[in-house]
């Protein structure tokens, strides 16, 4: 898939059903995701990453880049980490970035 086709697909998904596009659980299609539940999946995923990093004497700290941030599910969870000073989220789809701005729970760090 070329970059333009990829961008076009994610733009459409970001406008039509952005949460389901990121976490395509059948029961959550057609905008049925609860935003708090959706964001909690990001917290759980980042907790696993933090645990795995710690096993290798590594940690999330300083400024973090979330490449392919979508609607900010992981961006928000990363921002909650105590040693993270800021998170920058980027995505190929401006519709996803716009949603990420709307869903940003940590404006002082994201």
mmCIF file with all atom_site columns, N, CA and C in Angstrom, residues 46-97:
data_model
loop_
_atom_site.group_PDB
_atom_site.id
_atom_site.type_symbol
_atom_site.label_atom_id
_atom_site.label_alt_id
_atom_site.label_comp_id
_atom_site.label_asym_id
_atom_site.label_entity_id
_atom_site.label_seq_id
_atom_site.pdbx_PDB_ins_code
_atom_site.Cartn_x
_atom_site.Cartn_y
_atom_site.Cartn_z
_atom_site.occupancy
_atom_site.B_iso_or_equiv
_atom_site.pdbx_formal_charge
_atom_site.auth_seq_id
_atom_site.auth_comp_id
_atom_site.auth_asym_id
_atom_site.auth_atom_id
_atom_site.pdbx_PDB_model_num
ATOM 1   N N  . UNK A 1 46 ? 0.589  0.384  27.939 1.00 0.00 ? 46 UNK A N  1
ATOM 2   C CA . UNK A 1 46 ? 1.820  1.080  28.326 1.00 0.00 ? 46 UNK A CA 1
ATOM 3   C C  . UNK A 1 46 ? 2.379  0.496  29.620 1.00 0.00 ? 46 UNK A C  1
ATOM 4   N N  . UNK A 1 47 ? 1.528  0.063  30.536 1.00 0.00 ? 47 UNK A N  1
ATOM 5   C CA . UNK A 1 47 ? 2.021  -0.603 31.748 1.00 0.00 ? 47 UNK A CA 1
ATOM 6   C C  . UNK A 1 47 ? 2.825  -1.849 31.388 1.00 0.00 ? 47 UNK A C  1
ATOM 7   N N  . UNK A 1 48 ? 2.373  -2.598 30.388 1.00 0.00 ? 48 UNK A N  1
ATOM 8   C CA . UNK A 1 48 ? 3.127  -3.771 29.927 1.00 0.00 ? 48 UNK A CA 1
ATOM 9   C C  . UNK A 1 48 ? 4.466  -3.360 29.314 1.00 0.00 ? 48 UNK A C  1
ATOM 10  N N  . UNK A 1 49 ? 4.467  -2.294 28.547 1.00 0.00 ? 49 UNK A N  1
ATOM 11  C CA . UNK A 1 49 ? 5.711  -1.803 27.946 1.00 0.00 ? 49 UNK A CA 1
ATOM 12  C C  . UNK A 1 49 ? 6.687  -1.366 29.034 1.00 0.00 ? 49 UNK A C  1
ATOM 13  N N  . UNK A 1 50 ? 6.203  -0.624 30.013 1.00 0.00 ? 50 UNK A N  1
ATOM 14  C CA . UNK A 1 50 ? 7.049  -0.151 31.112 1.00 0.00 ? 50 UNK A CA 1
ATOM 15  C C  . UNK A 1 50 ? 7.646  -1.340 31.863 1.00 0.00 ? 50 UNK A C  1
ATOM 16  N N  . UNK A 1 51 ? 6.841  -2.353 32.114 1.00 0.00 ? 51 UNK A N  1
ATOM 17  C CA . UNK A 1 51 ? 7.331  -3.556 32.797 1.00 0.00 ? 51 UNK A CA 1
ATOM 18  C C  . UNK A 1 51 ? 8.416  -4.238 31.966 1.00 0.00 ? 51 UNK A C  1
ATOM 19  N N  . UNK A 1 52 ? 8.181  -4.374 30.675 1.00 0.00 ? 52 UNK A N  1
ATOM 20  C CA . UNK A 1 52 ? 9.164  -5.010 29.794 1.00 0.00 ? 52 UNK A CA 1
ATOM 21  C C  . UNK A 1 52 ? 10.458 -4.191 29.747 1.00 0.00 ? 52 UNK A C  1
ATOM 22  N N  . UNK A 1 53 ? 10.348 -2.890 29.646 1.00 0.00 ? 53 UNK A N  1
ATOM 23  C CA . UNK A 1 53 ? 11.535 -2.040 29.644 1.00 0.00 ? 53 UNK A CA 1
ATOM 24  C C  . UNK A 1 53 ? 12.327 -2.198 30.936 1.00 0.00 ? 53 UNK A C  1
ATOM 25  N N  . UNK A 1 54 ? 11.629 -2.233 32.072 1.00 0.00 ? 54 UNK A N  1
ATOM 26  C CA . UNK A 1 54 ? 12.291 -2.369 33.370 1.00 0.00 ? 54 UNK A CA 1
ATOM 27  C C  . UNK A 1 54 ? 13.080 -3.673 33.467 1.00 0.00 ? 54 UNK A C  1
ATOM 28  N N  . UNK A 1 55 ? 12.589 -4.720 32.830 1.00 0.00 ? 55 UNK A N  1
ATOM 29  C CA . UNK A 1 55 ? 13.307 -5.999 32.829 1.00 0.00 ? 55 UNK A CA 1
ATOM 30  C C  . UNK A 1 55 ? 14.659 -5.885 32.135 1.00 0.00 ? 55 UNK A C  1
ATOM 31  N N  . UNK A 1 56 ? 14.830 -4.847 31.342 1.00 0.00 ? 56 UNK A N  1
ATOM 32  C CA . UNK A 1 56 ? 16.082 -4.614 30.621 1.00 0.00 ? 56 UNK A CA 1
ATOM 33  C C  . UNK A 1 56 ? 16.779 -3.341 31.109 1.00 0.00 ? 56 UNK A C  1
ATOM 34  N N  . UNK A 1 57 ? 16.426 -2.914 32.317 1.00 0.00 ? 57 UNK A N  1
ATOM 35  C CA . UNK A 1 57 ? 16.986 -1.715 32.941 1.00 0.00 ? 57 UNK A CA 1
ATOM 36  C C  . UNK A 1 57 ? 16.779 -0.457 32.097 1.00 0.00 ? 57 UNK A C  1
ATOM 37  N N  . UNK A 1 58 ? 15.643 -0.400 31.427 1.00 0.00 ? 58 UNK A N  1
ATOM 38  C CA . UNK A 1 58 ? 15.276 0.764  30.626 1.00 0.00 ? 58 UNK A CA 1
ATOM 39  C C  . UNK A 1 58 ? 13.990 1.366  31.177 1.00 0.00 ? 58 UNK A C  1
ATOM 40  N N  . UNK A 1 59 ? 13.720 2.625  30.806 1.00 0.00 ? 59 UNK A N  1
ATOM 41  C CA . UNK A 1 59 ? 12.496 3.273  31.264 1.00 0.00 ? 59 UNK A CA 1
ATOM 42  C C  . UNK A 1 59 ? 12.056 4.327  30.264 1.00 0.00 ? 59 UNK A C  1
ATOM 43  N N  . UNK A 1 60 ? 10.786 4.665  30.317 1.00 0.00 ? 60 UNK A N  1
ATOM 44  C CA . UNK A 1 60 ? 10.273 5.798  29.554 1.00 0.00 ? 60 UNK A CA 1
ATOM 45  C C  . UNK A 1 60 ? 10.634 7.059  30.323 1.00 0.00 ? 60 UNK A C  1
ATOM 46  N N  . UNK A 1 61 ? 11.284 7.998  29.661 1.00 0.00 ? 61 UNK A N  1
ATOM 47  C CA . UNK A 1 61 ? 11.630 9.247  30.341 1.00 0.00 ? 61 UNK A CA 1
ATOM 48  C C  . UNK A 1 61 ? 11.870 10.345 29.313 1.00 0.00 ? 61 UNK A C  1
ATOM 49  N N  . UNK A 1 62 ? 11.857 11.564 29.800 1.00 0.00 ? 62 UNK A N  1
ATOM 50  C CA . UNK A 1 62 ? 12.118 12.702 28.936 1.00 0.00 ? 62 UNK A CA 1
ATOM 51  C C  . UNK A 1 62 ? 11.021 12.930 27.913 1.00 0.00 ? 62 UNK A C  1
ATOM 52  N N  . UNK A 1 63 ? 11.454 13.250 26.714 1.00 0.00 ? 63 UNK A N  1
ATOM 53  C CA . UNK A 1 63 ? 10.518 13.534 25.620 1.00 0.00 ? 63 UNK A CA 1
ATOM 54  C C  . UNK A 1 63 ? 10.327 12.264 24.803 1.00 0.00 ? 63 UNK A C  1
ATOM 55  N N  . UNK A 1 64 ? 9.075  11.898 24.542 1.00 0.00 ? 64 UNK A N  1
ATOM 56  C CA . UNK A 1 64 ? 8.749  10.650 23.847 1.00 0.00 ? 64 UNK A CA 1
ATOM 57  C C  . UNK A 1 64 ? 7.973  10.969 22.574 1.00 0.00 ? 64 UNK A C  1
ATOM 58  N N  . UNK A 1 65 ? 8.301  10.253 21.491 1.00 0.00 ? 65 UNK A N  1
ATOM 59  C CA . UNK A 1 65 ? 7.593  10.384 20.227 1.00 0.00 ? 65 UNK A CA 1
ATOM 60  C C  . UNK A 1 65 ? 6.651  9.204  20.061 1.00 0.00 ? 65 UNK A C  1
ATOM 61  N N  . UNK A 1 66 ? 5.373  9.491  19.836 1.00 0.00 ? 66 UNK A N  1
ATOM 62  C CA . UNK A 1 66 ? 4.387  8.452  19.517 1.00 0.00 ? 66 UNK A CA 1
ATOM 63  C C  . UNK A 1 66 ? 4.129  8.544  18.022 1.00 0.00 ? 66 UNK A C  1
ATOM 64  N N  . UNK A 1 67 ? 4.805  7.682  17.268 1.00 0.00 ? 67 UNK A N  1
ATOM 65  C CA . UNK A 1 67 ? 4.726  7.688  15.806 1.00 0.00 ? 67 UNK A CA 1
ATOM 66  C C  . UNK A 1 67 ? 3.555  6.819  15.383 1.00 0.00 ? 67 UNK A C  1
ATOM 67  N N  . UNK A 1 68 ? 2.572  7.436  14.718 1.00 0.00 ? 68 UNK A N  1
ATOM 68  C CA . UNK A 1 68 ? 1.337  6.716  14.398 1.00 0.00 ? 68 UNK A CA 1
ATOM 69  C C  . UNK A 1 68 ? 0.396  6.790  15.588 1.00 0.00 ? 68 UNK A C  1
ATOM 70  N N  . UNK A 1 69 ? 0.236  7.993  16.119 1.00 0.00 ? 69 UNK A N  1
ATOM 71  C CA . UNK A 1 69 ? -0.483 8.187  17.385 1.00 0.00 ? 69 UNK A CA 1
ATOM 72  C C  . UNK A 1 69 ? -1.981 7.937  17.302 1.00 0.00 ? 69 UNK A C  1
ATOM 73  N N  . UNK A 1 70 ? -2.538 7.925  16.094 1.00 0.00 ? 70 UNK A N  1
ATOM 74  C CA . UNK A 1 70 ? -3.982 7.730  16.001 1.00 0.00 ? 70 UNK A CA 1
ATOM 75  C C  . UNK A 1 70 ? -4.708 8.792  16.798 1.00 0.00 ? 70 UNK A C  1
ATOM 76  N N  . UNK A 1 71 ? -5.631 8.378  17.637 1.00 0.00 ? 71 UNK A N  1
ATOM 77  C CA . UNK A 1 71 ? -6.420 9.319  18.436 1.00 0.00 ? 71 UNK A CA 1
ATOM 78  C C  . UNK A 1 71 ? -5.793 9.626  19.796 1.00 0.00 ? 71 UNK A C  1
ATOM 79  N N  . UNK A 1 72 ? -4.574 9.156  20.021 1.00 0.00 ? 72 UNK A N  1
ATOM 80  C CA . UNK A 1 72 ? -3.863 9.480  21.256 1.00 0.00 ? 72 UNK A CA 1
ATOM 81  C C  . UNK A 1 72 ? -4.033 8.486  22.384 1.00 0.00 ? 72 UNK A C  1
ATOM 82  N N  . UNK A 1 73 ? -4.489 7.285  22.077 1.00 0.00 ? 73 UNK A N  1
ATOM 83  C CA . UNK A 1 73 ? -4.698 6.263  23.109 1.00 0.00 ? 73 UNK A CA 1
ATOM 84  C C  . UNK A 1 73 ? -3.410 6.006  23.890 1.00 0.00 ? 73 UNK A C  1
ATOM 85  N N  . UNK A 1 74 ? -2.317 5.763  23.196 1.00 0.00 ? 74 UNK A N  1
ATOM 86  C CA . UNK A 1 74 ? -1.043 5.515  23.870 1.00 0.00 ? 74 UNK A CA 1
ATOM 87  C C  . UNK A 1 74 ? -0.361 6.815  24.269 1.00 0.00 ? 74 UNK A C  1
ATOM 88  N N  . UNK A 1 75 ? -0.564 7.863  23.503 1.00 0.00 ? 75 UNK A N  1
ATOM 89  C CA . UNK A 1 75 ? 0.028  9.163  23.812 1.00 0.00 ? 75 UNK A CA 1
ATOM 90  C C  . UNK A 1 75 ? -0.378 9.609  25.210 1.00 0.00 ? 75 UNK A C  1
ATOM 91  N N  . UNK A 1 76 ? -1.657 9.516  25.518 1.00 0.00 ? 76 UNK A N  1
ATOM 92  C CA . UNK A 1 76 ? -2.142 9.904  26.844 1.00 0.00 ? 76 UNK A CA 1
ATOM 93  C C  . UNK A 1 76 ? -1.570 9.017  27.935 1.00 0.00 ? 76 UNK A C  1
ATOM 94  N N  . UNK A 1 77 ? -1.492 7.729  27.672 1.00 0.00 ? 77 UNK A N  1
ATOM 95  C CA . UNK A 1 77 ? -0.954 6.800  28.669 1.00 0.00 ? 77 UNK A CA 1
ATOM 96  C C  . UNK A 1 77 ? 0.532  7.054  28.912 1.00 0.00 ? 77 UNK A C  1
ATOM 97  N N  . UNK A 1 78 ? 1.275  7.350  27.859 1.00 0.00 ? 78 UNK A N  1
ATOM 98  C CA . UNK A 1 78 ? 2.697  7.668  28.011 1.00 0.00 ? 78 UNK A CA 1
ATOM 99  C C  . UNK A 1 78 ? 2.860  8.939  28.832 1.00 0.00 ? 78 UNK A C  1
ATOM 100 N N  . UNK A 1 79 ? 2.014  9.928  28.598 1.00 0.00 ? 79 UNK A N  1
ATOM 101 C CA . UNK A 1 79 ? 2.092  11.202 29.320 1.00 0.00 ? 79 UNK A CA 1
ATOM 102 C C  . UNK A 1 79 ? 1.886  11.030 30.818 1.00 0.00 ? 79 UNK A C  1
ATOM 103 N N  . UNK A 1 80 ? 1.242  9.954  31.231 1.00 0.00 ? 80 UNK A N  1
ATOM 104 C CA . UNK A 1 80 ? 1.011  9.695  32.654 1.00 0.00 ? 80 UNK A CA 1
ATOM 105 C C  . UNK A 1 80 ? 2.234  9.114  33.358 1.00 0.00 ? 80 UNK A C  1
ATOM 106 N N  . UNK A 1 81 ? 3.234  8.708  32.604 1.00 0.00 ? 81 UNK A N  1
ATOM 107 C CA . UNK A 1 81 ? 4.430  8.131  33.217 1.00 0.00 ? 81 UNK A CA 1
ATOM 108 C C  . UNK A 1 81 ? 5.210  9.220  33.945 1.00 0.00 ? 81 UNK A C  1
ATOM 109 N N  . UNK A 1 82 ? 5.656  8.940  35.179 1.00 0.00 ? 82 UNK A N  1
ATOM 110 C CA . UNK A 1 82 ? 6.239  9.992  36.013 1.00 0.00 ? 82 UNK A CA 1
ATOM 111 C C  . UNK A 1 82 ? 7.518  10.627 35.468 1.00 0.00 ? 82 UNK A C  1
ATOM 112 N N  . UNK A 1 83 ? 8.316  9.896  34.712 1.00 0.00 ? 83 UNK A N  1
ATOM 113 C CA . UNK A 1 83 ? 9.581  10.440 34.219 1.00 0.00 ? 83 UNK A CA 1
ATOM 114 C C  . UNK A 1 83 ? 9.487  11.016 32.809 1.00 0.00 ? 83 UNK A C  1
ATOM 115 N N  . UNK A 1 84 ? 8.289  11.011 32.242 1.00 0.00 ? 84 UNK A N  1
ATOM 116 C CA . UNK A 1 84 ? 8.084  11.572 30.908 1.00 0.00 ? 84 UNK A CA 1
ATOM 117 C C  . UNK A 1 84 ? 7.762  13.058 31.055 1.00 0.00 ? 84 UNK A C  1
ATOM 118 N N  . UNK A 1 85 ? 8.530  13.881 30.361 1.00 0.00 ? 85 UNK A N  1
ATOM 119 C CA . UNK A 1 85 ? 8.299  15.330 30.444 1.00 0.00 ? 85 UNK A CA 1
ATOM 120 C C  . UNK A 1 85 ? 7.343  15.824 29.371 1.00 0.00 ? 85 UNK A C  1
ATOM 121 N N  . UNK A 1 86 ? 7.367  15.167 28.203 1.00 0.00 ? 86 UNK A N  1
ATOM 122 C CA . UNK A 1 86 ? 6.439  15.540 27.136 1.00 0.00 ? 86 UNK A CA 1
ATOM 123 C C  . UNK A 1 86 ? 6.328  14.404 26.127 1.00 0.00 ? 86 UNK A C  1
ATOM 124 N N  . UNK A 1 87 ? 5.205  14.408 25.413 1.00 0.00 ? 87 UNK A N  1
ATOM 125 C CA . UNK A 1 87 ? 4.954  13.416 24.370 1.00 0.00 ? 87 UNK A CA 1
ATOM 126 C C  . UNK A 1 87 ? 4.528  14.169 23.115 1.00 0.00 ? 87 UNK A C  1
ATOM 127 N N  . UNK A 1 88 ? 5.110  13.785 22.000 1.00 0.00 ? 88 UNK A N  1
ATOM 128 C CA . UNK A 1 88 ? 4.733  14.344 20.706 1.00 0.00 ? 88 UNK A CA 1
ATOM 129 C C  . UNK A 1 88 ? 4.105  13.219 19.902 1.00 0.00 ? 88 UNK A C  1
ATOM 130 N N  . UNK A 1 89 ? 2.869  13.413 19.486 1.00 0.00 ? 89 UNK A N  1
ATOM 131 C CA . UNK A 1 89 ? 2.188  12.420 18.668 1.00 0.00 ? 89 UNK A CA 1
ATOM 132 C C  . UNK A 1 89 ? 2.106  12.884 17.228 1.00 0.00 ? 89 UNK A C  1
ATOM 133 N N  . UNK A 1 90 ? 2.440  11.993 16.305 1.00 0.00 ? 90 UNK A N  1
ATOM 134 C CA . UNK A 1 90 ? 2.324  12.288 14.876 1.00 0.00 ? 90 UNK A CA 1
ATOM 135 C C  . UNK A 1 90 ? 1.564  11.152 14.206 1.00 0.00 ? 90 UNK A C  1
ATOM 136 N N  . UNK A 1 91 ? 0.840  11.489 13.158 1.00 0.00 ? 91 UNK A N  1
ATOM 137 C CA . UNK A 1 91 ? 0.079  10.478 12.436 1.00 0.00 ? 91 UNK A CA 1
ATOM 138 C C  . UNK A 1 91 ? -0.062 10.906 10.984 1.00 0.00 ? 91 UNK A C  1
ATOM 139 N N  . UNK A 1 92 ? -0.179 9.939  10.100 1.00 0.00 ? 92 UNK A N  1
ATOM 140 C CA . UNK A 1 92 ? -0.335 10.207 8.671  1.00 0.00 ? 92 UNK A CA 1
ATOM 141 C C  . UNK A 1 92 ? -1.681 10.866 8.362  1.00 0.00 ? 92 UNK A C  1
ATOM 142 N N  . UNK A 1 93 ? -2.661 10.674 9.237  1.00 0.00 ? 93 UNK A N  1
ATOM 143 C CA . UNK A 1 93 ? -4.017 11.177 8.997  1.00 0.00 ? 93 UNK A CA 1
ATOM 144 C C  . UNK A 1 93 ? -4.317 12.382 9.885  1.00 0.00 ? 93 UNK A C  1
ATOM 145 N N  . UNK A 1 94 ? -4.583 13.512 9.267  1.00 0.00 ? 94 UNK A N  1
ATOM 146 C CA . UNK A 1 94 ? -4.907 14.715 10.043 1.00 0.00 ? 94 UNK A CA 1
ATOM 147 C C  . UNK A 1 94 ? -6.204 14.540 10.829 1.00 0.00 ? 94 UNK A C  1
ATOM 148 N N  . UNK A 1 95 ? -7.125 13.711 10.333 1.00 0.00 ? 95 UNK A N  1
ATOM 149 C CA . UNK A 1 95 ? -8.373 13.468 11.074 1.00 0.00 ? 95 UNK A CA 1
ATOM 150 C C  . UNK A 1 95 ? -8.089 12.763 12.397 1.00 0.00 ? 95 UNK A C  1
ATOM 151 N N  . UNK A 1 96 ? -7.098 11.888 12.412 1.00 0.00 ? 96 UNK A N  1
ATOM 152 C CA . UNK A 1 96 ? -6.713 11.218 13.656 1.00 0.00 ? 96 UNK A CA 1
ATOM 153 C C  . UNK A 1 96 ? -6.041 12.202 14.610 1.00 0.00 ? 96 UNK A C  1
ATOM 154 N N  . UNK A 1 97 ? -5.172 13.044 14.080 1.00 0.00 ? 97 UNK A N  1
ATOM 155 C CA . UNK A 1 97 ? -4.496 14.037 14.917 1.00 0.00 ? 97 UNK A CA 1
ATOM 156 C C  . UNK A 1 97 ? -5.519 14.989 15.532 1.00 0.00 ? 97 UNK A C  1
#
